[in-house]
């Protein structure tokens, strides 16, 4: 039986179409995925992301453990509340999951990991934590709402009240701050400004309703997927998995190679990839003719006198741009033009960086 978040009844009340999402009953849309997408790009929208997994790590060796567990280096985090995006790798350099980690104190870090990978993530993290004598605490009593859009900060501020709003002023992107019962982070998954708000589950219905009353539109998983694709953000299970290195998933920037003496899980395998064993990379595709780019479609191009092939990992119609866009994993020889096989036909596409929209504007 699928699990339900504390907002399940509010979703039904708002007319949501519910679907099974990795064992959770979640809203795919509230009537119009397109309108929800535009609400986030043009005003403010919110997502129930309570199905995601929040874990705290506490113990004297928390930093040492995370420096071994993650490809990015938490030693970069010097200010309480500062967040870091990283991949968690297996010894072969494949991505077990991507996550955000917050530095709360020298002996206290918080991580938010994907819901679809919860069980394997917790088992893997617990295995490493035990070796370092670290306590792993899953915060199941917390729920989470993401509010995104050009007017998200103002509308959340109006709901929180003047005192809390003042405490959030000046908070830079990728920070989190504890305000009473709320942990409010300036992170997101849409390419827009906004907050991710962790709140005790007993209070989330009240917060959701207050945001609705403030004019924040409820948005489902459908809009969340087109928004993250436009923003150039990977989806675990489609754009990366345990057989994919971050170097082949456009995430090389998340690997902290320095200092050279820092050992982390997967480092040795990544060094082999870096030296040329892994020739694939992630690119963006734009198709301005009719049709929609979809995951699994073949990408074909000529290089070095022969035909090379790749595959689309994520693709959809972009509501903001008005044409189809995609991520594709392809051989590194690809140039600026390629073709995609759609229903036994080859359609021309333009090859760009794997990001299309930022703060509502085209960047491709």
Short mmCIF file of C-alpha atoms in Angstrom, two decimals:
data_model
loop_
_atom_site.label_atom_id
_atom_site.label_comp_id
_atom_site.label_asym_id
_atom_site.label_seq_id
_atom_site.Cartn_x
_atom_site.Cartn_y
_atom_site.Cartn_z
CA UNK A 1 0.00 0.00 0.00
CA UNK A 2 1.28 3.44 -0.93
CA UNK A 3 2.28 5.87 1.80
CA UNK A 4 0.57 9.23 2.19
CA UNK A 5 1.99 12.55 3.32
CA UNK A 6 0.23 14.67 5.94
CA UNK A 7 -1.08 16.83 3.08
CA UNK A 8 -2.95 14.01 1.34
CA UNK A 9 -6.40 15.34 2.24
CA UNK A 10 -5.40 18.89 1.19
CA UNK A 11 -4.35 17.55 -2.20
CA UNK A 12 -7.74 15.86 -2.69
CA UNK A 13 -9.50 18.99 -1.47
CA UNK A 14 -7.67 20.97 -4.17
CA UNK A 15 -8.71 18.50 -6.90
CA UNK A 16 -5.37 16.80 -7.35
CA UNK A 17 -4.92 13.80 -9.61
CA UNK A 18 -2.98 11.38 -7.43
CA UNK A 19 -0.45 8.82 -8.69
CA UNK A 20 1.90 6.30 -7.15
CA UNK A 21 5.39 7.80 -6.96
CA UNK A 22 7.94 5.32 -5.66
CA UNK A 23 5.52 4.05 -3.04
CA UNK A 24 3.92 7.40 -2.18
CA UNK A 25 0.53 8.74 -3.28
CA UNK A 26 1.47 12.13 -4.68
CA UNK A 27 -0.27 14.76 -6.85
CA UNK A 28 0.74 14.69 -10.52
CA UNK A 29 -1.29 17.87 -11.13
CA UNK A 30 -4.27 19.84 -9.85
CA UNK A 31 -6.00 20.11 -13.23
CA UNK A 32 -3.38 21.74 -15.46
CA UNK A 33 0.31 20.91 -15.45
CA UNK A 34 0.88 23.79 -17.87
CA UNK A 35 -0.74 26.40 -15.61
CA UNK A 36 1.19 25.09 -12.61
CA UNK A 37 4.45 25.35 -14.55
CA UNK A 38 3.71 28.95 -15.52
CA UNK A 39 2.65 29.79 -11.95
CA UNK A 40 6.17 28.96 -10.76
CA UNK A 41 7.91 30.82 -13.61
CA UNK A 42 5.68 33.92 -13.35
CA UNK A 43 4.51 34.15 -9.73
CA UNK A 44 4.79 31.49 -6.99
CA UNK A 45 3.97 27.80 -6.72
CA UNK A 46 4.44 25.18 -4.04
CA UNK A 47 5.14 21.47 -3.95
CA UNK A 48 4.55 18.90 -1.23
CA UNK A 49 7.99 17.30 -0.92
CA UNK A 50 7.33 15.59 2.40
CA UNK A 51 8.11 12.23 0.80
CA UNK A 52 11.80 13.15 0.69
CA UNK A 53 14.06 11.74 3.40
CA UNK A 54 15.64 13.99 6.03
CA UNK A 55 18.44 12.60 8.19
CA UNK A 56 20.63 14.20 10.83
CA UNK A 57 24.17 13.04 11.52
CA UNK A 58 25.48 13.72 14.99
CA UNK A 59 28.82 12.86 16.50
CA UNK A 60 32.37 14.10 16.92
CA UNK A 61 33.53 12.51 13.64
CA UNK A 62 30.59 13.72 11.53
CA UNK A 63 32.77 15.82 9.25
CA UNK A 64 35.34 13.05 8.80
CA UNK A 65 32.60 10.58 7.95
CA UNK A 66 30.96 12.88 5.36
CA UNK A 67 34.33 13.70 3.78
CA UNK A 68 34.67 9.96 3.16
CA UNK A 69 31.03 9.38 2.16
CA UNK A 70 30.58 12.22 -0.37
CA UNK A 71 32.37 13.22 -3.58
CA UNK A 72 32.06 16.89 -2.69
CA UNK A 73 33.94 18.11 0.40
CA UNK A 74 31.95 19.26 3.44
CA UNK A 75 35.13 20.86 4.81
CA UNK A 76 34.16 23.76 2.52
CA UNK A 77 31.25 24.48 4.86
CA UNK A 78 32.42 26.99 7.45
CA UNK A 79 29.24 28.90 8.33
CA UNK A 80 26.35 27.27 10.23
CA UNK A 81 23.45 26.74 7.84
CA UNK A 82 25.56 26.63 4.68
CA UNK A 83 24.51 23.87 2.27
CA UNK A 84 26.38 21.75 -0.25
CA UNK A 85 25.16 19.65 -3.20
CA UNK A 86 26.95 16.35 -3.69
CA UNK A 87 26.76 12.88 -5.14
CA UNK A 88 27.08 9.83 -2.92
CA UNK A 89 29.01 7.19 -4.87
CA UNK A 90 29.64 3.48 -4.77
CA UNK A 91 33.23 2.16 -5.02
CA UNK A 92 32.83 1.89 -8.82
CA UNK A 93 32.13 5.62 -9.06
CA UNK A 94 28.39 5.19 -9.81
CA UNK A 95 25.86 7.52 -8.25
CA UNK A 96 23.94 5.95 -5.35
CA UNK A 97 22.08 9.24 -4.91
CA UNK A 98 22.43 13.01 -5.15
CA UNK A 99 21.67 15.04 -2.05
CA UNK A 100 21.97 18.32 -0.17
CA UNK A 101 23.90 18.45 3.10
CA UNK A 102 23.68 21.31 5.61
CA UNK A 103 26.39 22.20 8.12
CA UNK A 104 24.68 22.95 11.43
CA UNK A 105 27.62 22.50 13.83
CA UNK A 106 30.96 20.70 13.87
CA UNK A 107 29.24 17.62 15.23
CA UNK A 108 25.89 18.03 13.48
CA UNK A 109 24.99 17.86 9.77
CA UNK A 110 21.61 17.44 8.05
CA UNK A 111 21.05 15.67 4.73
CA UNK A 112 18.02 15.59 2.43
CA UNK A 113 18.02 12.59 0.08
CA UNK A 114 15.58 11.28 -2.53
CA UNK A 115 12.49 9.32 -1.55
CA UNK A 116 12.92 6.73 -4.30
CA UNK A 117 16.31 5.72 -2.93
CA UNK A 118 15.45 5.97 0.78
CA UNK A 119 16.08 2.40 1.88
CA UNK A 120 19.38 1.86 0.07
CA UNK A 121 20.55 5.36 1.04
CA UNK A 122 19.87 4.85 4.74
CA UNK A 123 21.51 1.41 4.72
CA UNK A 124 24.61 2.76 2.95
CA UNK A 125 24.91 5.88 5.13
CA UNK A 126 24.33 3.88 8.30
CA UNK A 127 27.07 1.45 7.29
CA UNK A 128 29.59 4.29 6.97
CA UNK A 129 28.27 6.16 10.02
CA UNK A 130 28.64 3.12 12.25
CA UNK A 131 32.30 2.78 11.28
CA UNK A 132 32.88 6.37 12.43
CA UNK A 133 30.74 6.10 15.57
CA UNK A 134 28.19 8.57 14.18
CA UNK A 135 24.52 8.57 15.13
CA UNK A 136 22.11 8.57 12.17
CA UNK A 137 18.68 10.02 12.97
CA UNK A 138 15.88 9.93 10.39
CA UNK A 139 13.61 12.93 11.01
CA UNK A 140 10.30 11.29 10.14
CA UNK A 141 8.41 13.82 12.26
CA UNK A 142 9.25 16.58 9.76
CA UNK A 143 7.35 17.41 6.58
CA UNK A 144 8.47 19.73 3.80
CA UNK A 145 7.04 22.26 1.35
CA UNK A 146 9.03 23.84 -1.50
CA UNK A 147 7.85 27.31 -2.54
CA UNK A 148 9.36 28.58 -5.79
CA UNK A 149 8.94 31.51 -8.15
CA UNK A 150 9.79 35.20 -8.60
CA UNK A 151 7.25 36.17 -5.91
CA UNK A 152 7.89 33.19 -3.63
CA UNK A 153 10.11 35.02 -1.13
CA UNK A 154 7.61 37.85 -0.69
CA UNK A 155 4.63 35.55 -0.32
CA UNK A 156 6.36 33.24 2.14
CA UNK A 157 7.52 36.30 4.09
CA UNK A 158 3.93 37.55 4.35
CA UNK A 159 2.85 34.19 5.76
CA UNK A 160 5.72 33.89 8.24
CA UNK A 161 5.22 37.36 9.68
CA UNK A 162 7.47 40.39 9.98
CA UNK A 163 9.75 39.02 12.69
CA UNK A 164 10.63 35.81 10.84
CA UNK A 165 10.80 37.66 7.53
CA UNK A 166 13.45 39.98 8.97
CA UNK A 167 15.47 36.99 10.16
CA UNK A 168 15.53 35.64 6.60
CA UNK A 169 16.61 38.90 5.00
CA UNK A 170 20.03 38.66 3.44
CA UNK A 171 20.12 34.87 3.50
CA UNK A 172 22.13 33.85 0.45
CA UNK A 173 21.26 30.93 -1.86
CA UNK A 174 22.02 27.48 -0.49
CA UNK A 175 21.69 28.32 3.18
CA UNK A 176 19.32 27.02 5.84
CA UNK A 177 18.18 28.75 9.01
CA UNK A 178 16.26 27.44 12.03
CA UNK A 179 13.40 29.79 12.95
CA UNK A 180 11.53 28.33 15.90
CA UNK A 181 9.95 25.08 14.72
CA UNK A 182 10.74 25.82 11.07
CA UNK A 183 13.96 25.07 9.20
CA UNK A 184 13.93 27.30 6.12
CA UNK A 185 16.43 26.79 3.32
CA UNK A 186 17.10 28.91 0.23
CA UNK A 187 17.41 25.89 -2.01
CA UNK A 188 15.20 24.62 -4.82
CA UNK A 189 14.78 22.47 -7.89
CA UNK A 190 13.18 24.78 -10.45
CA UNK A 191 15.73 27.47 -11.33
CA UNK A 192 13.66 30.07 -9.46
CA UNK A 193 14.18 31.80 -6.14
CA UNK A 194 12.34 30.44 -3.14
CA UNK A 195 12.47 28.31 -0.04
CA UNK A 196 12.28 24.72 1.08
CA UNK A 197 10.56 24.71 4.46
CA UNK A 198 10.91 21.88 6.95
CA UNK A 199 8.07 21.94 9.45
CA UNK A 200 6.74 19.57 12.12
CA UNK A 201 4.19 17.32 10.42
CA UNK A 202 1.53 18.47 12.88
CA UNK A 203 1.81 22.03 11.54
CA UNK A 204 2.11 21.45 7.80
CA UNK A 205 -1.61 21.58 6.97
CA UNK A 206 -1.88 25.01 8.57
CA UNK A 207 1.19 26.28 6.69
CA UNK A 208 -0.08 24.86 3.36
CA UNK A 209 -3.45 26.58 3.82
CA UNK A 210 -1.79 29.89 4.76
CA UNK A 211 0.30 29.74 1.59
CA UNK A 212 -2.81 28.95 -0.47
CA UNK A 213 -4.54 31.96 1.08
CA UNK A 214 -1.50 34.08 0.18
CA UNK A 215 -1.94 33.15 -3.49
CA UNK A 216 0.69 30.44 -3.82
CA UNK A 217 -0.47 27.88 -6.40
CA UNK A 218 -0.32 24.14 -5.54
CA UNK A 219 1.78 22.32 -8.13
CA UNK A 220 2.24 18.63 -8.87
CA UNK A 221 5.00 16.31 -9.93
CA UNK A 222 4.33 16.99 -13.63
CA UNK A 223 5.20 20.67 -13.40
CA UNK A 224 8.12 19.89 -11.11
CA UNK A 225 9.61 17.68 -13.83
CA UNK A 226 9.35 20.23 -16.67
CA UNK A 227 10.66 22.99 -14.37
CA UNK A 228 13.72 20.99 -13.29
CA UNK A 229 14.42 19.96 -16.89
CA UNK A 230 14.35 23.58 -18.04
CA UNK A 231 16.64 24.46 -15.10
CA UNK A 232 19.17 21.79 -16.09
CA UNK A 233 18.79 19.65 -12.97
CA UNK A 234 19.26 15.89 -13.10
CA UNK A 235 16.60 13.44 -12.03
CA UNK A 236 17.92 10.40 -10.21
CA UNK A 237 17.03 7.15 -11.96
CA UNK A 238 16.77 8.82 -15.37
CA UNK A 239 19.81 11.05 -15.82
CA UNK A 240 22.08 9.15 -13.43
CA UNK A 241 22.17 5.93 -11.47
CA UNK A 242 24.61 3.47 -9.92
CA UNK A 243 26.04 2.63 -13.34
CA UNK A 244 26.66 6.30 -14.20
CA UNK A 245 29.56 8.38 -12.97
CA UNK A 246 28.99 12.06 -12.15
CA UNK A 247 31.47 12.84 -14.96
CA UNK A 248 29.00 11.34 -17.46
CA UNK A 249 26.04 13.12 -15.87
CA UNK A 250 27.20 16.73 -16.16
CA UNK A 251 28.09 16.72 -12.46
CA UNK A 252 31.87 16.88 -12.62
CA UNK A 253 31.64 20.26 -10.88
CA UNK A 254 30.39 18.54 -7.73
CA UNK A 255 33.57 16.48 -7.30
CA UNK A 256 36.14 18.01 -4.96
CA UNK A 257 39.49 16.69 -6.25
CA UNK A 258 41.45 18.81 -3.79
CA UNK A 259 43.01 18.15 -1.38
CA UNK A 260 44.56 15.18 -3.17
CA UNK A 261 44.99 13.22 0.04
CA UNK A 262 41.25 13.20 0.83
CA UNK A 263 40.03 9.67 0.29
CA UNK A 264 36.34 9.33 -0.57
CA UNK A 265 34.27 6.41 -1.78
CA UNK A 266 34.55 6.18 -5.57
CA UNK A 267 37.60 8.45 -5.91
CA UNK A 268 39.86 5.82 -7.44
CA UNK A 269 37.24 4.85 -10.04
CA UNK A 270 36.58 8.50 -10.93
CA UNK A 271 40.29 9.08 -11.50
CA UNK A 272 40.23 6.24 -14.03
CA UNK A 273 37.23 7.79 -15.78
CA UNK A 274 38.92 11.18 -15.75
CA UNK A 275 41.92 9.71 -17.53
CA UNK A 276 39.73 8.72 -20.47
CA UNK A 277 37.93 5.47 -19.75
CA UNK A 278 34.56 7.22 -19.67
CA UNK A 279 33.97 8.99 -22.98
CA UNK A 280 30.32 9.95 -22.56
CA UNK A 281 28.98 13.31 -21.40
CA UNK A 282 25.61 14.97 -20.83
CA UNK A 283 24.40 17.66 -23.26
CA UNK A 284 21.22 19.59 -23.86
CA UNK A 285 19.15 19.21 -27.04
CA UNK A 286 16.75 21.68 -28.60
CA UNK A 287 14.19 20.68 -31.24
CA UNK A 288 12.20 23.63 -32.57
CA UNK A 289 10.25 21.58 -35.14
CA UNK A 290 7.07 19.65 -34.28
CA UNK A 291 7.31 16.66 -31.96
CA UNK A 292 8.45 15.96 -28.43
CA UNK A 293 11.80 14.59 -27.33
CA UNK A 294 11.38 11.62 -24.97
CA UNK A 295 13.67 9.48 -22.77
CA UNK A 296 15.08 6.50 -24.63
CA UNK A 297 15.16 8.08 -28.08
CA UNK A 298 18.45 7.60 -29.93
CA UNK A 299 20.73 10.57 -30.68
CA UNK A 300 22.84 10.20 -33.85
CA UNK A 301 25.69 12.28 -35.25
CA UNK A 302 28.74 12.02 -37.49
CA UNK A 303 32.27 12.43 -36.09
CA UNK A 304 35.70 11.22 -37.15
CA UNK A 305 34.17 9.74 -40.32
CA UNK A 306 31.70 7.47 -38.59
CA UNK A 307 28.25 7.49 -37.04
CA UNK A 308 28.12 7.75 -33.26
CA UNK A 309 25.07 7.26 -31.07
CA UNK A 310 23.81 8.40 -27.69
CA UNK A 311 20.47 8.38 -25.87
CA UNK A 312 18.03 10.90 -24.41
CA UNK A 313 17.71 10.50 -20.65
CA UNK A 314 15.08 13.22 -20.01
CA UNK A 315 12.96 15.08 -22.53
CA UNK A 316 9.73 17.02 -22.75
CA UNK A 317 8.00 20.04 -24.20
CA UNK A 318 9.24 23.21 -22.52
CA UNK A 319 6.26 25.39 -21.54
CA UNK A 320 8.52 28.42 -21.02
CA UNK A 321 10.38 28.17 -24.34
CA UNK A 322 7.60 26.75 -26.50
CA UNK A 323 9.58 23.88 -28.02
CA UNK A 324 10.98 20.53 -27.04
CA UNK A 325 14.16 20.13 -24.94
CA UNK A 326 16.10 17.18 -23.59
CA UNK A 327 19.17 15.90 -21.79
CA UNK A 328 21.17 13.28 -23.67
CA UNK A 329 24.16 11.13 -22.77
CA UNK A 330 26.41 11.04 -25.82
CA UNK A 331 30.01 10.38 -26.91
CA UNK A 332 32.24 13.39 -26.22
CA UNK A 333 32.92 13.96 -29.96
CA UNK A 334 29.47 15.51 -30.49
CA UNK A 335 29.37 18.94 -32.12
CA UNK A 336 26.65 21.57 -32.34
CA UNK A 337 24.23 19.54 -34.49
CA UNK A 338 22.74 16.04 -34.22
CA UNK A 339 19.63 14.06 -35.10
CA UNK A 340 17.11 12.24 -32.93
CA UNK A 341 15.28 9.13 -34.09
CA UNK A 342 11.54 9.66 -33.59
CA UNK A 343 9.14 7.04 -34.97
CA UNK A 344 11.61 5.79 -37.59
CA UNK A 345 12.44 9.32 -38.74
CA UNK A 346 15.50 11.41 -37.99
CA UNK A 347 14.79 14.96 -36.78
CA UNK A 348 17.48 17.66 -36.56
CA UNK A 349 18.33 19.03 -33.09
CA UNK A 350 20.71 21.68 -31.83
CA UNK A 351 23.24 20.67 -29.15
CA UNK A 352 23.65 23.07 -26.21
CA UNK A 353 24.71 23.03 -22.57
CA UNK A 354 22.33 21.03 -20.38
CA UNK A 355 20.43 24.02 -18.97
CA UNK A 356 17.73 26.06 -20.67
CA UNK A 357 15.99 28.53 -18.32
CA UNK A 358 17.11 30.51 -15.30
CA UNK A 359 14.88 32.91 -13.35
CA UNK A 360 12.26 32.70 -16.08
CA UNK A 361 14.61 33.64 -18.93
CA UNK A 362 16.09 31.53 -21.72
CA UNK A 363 19.83 30.83 -21.33
CA UNK A 364 20.25 28.54 -24.35
#
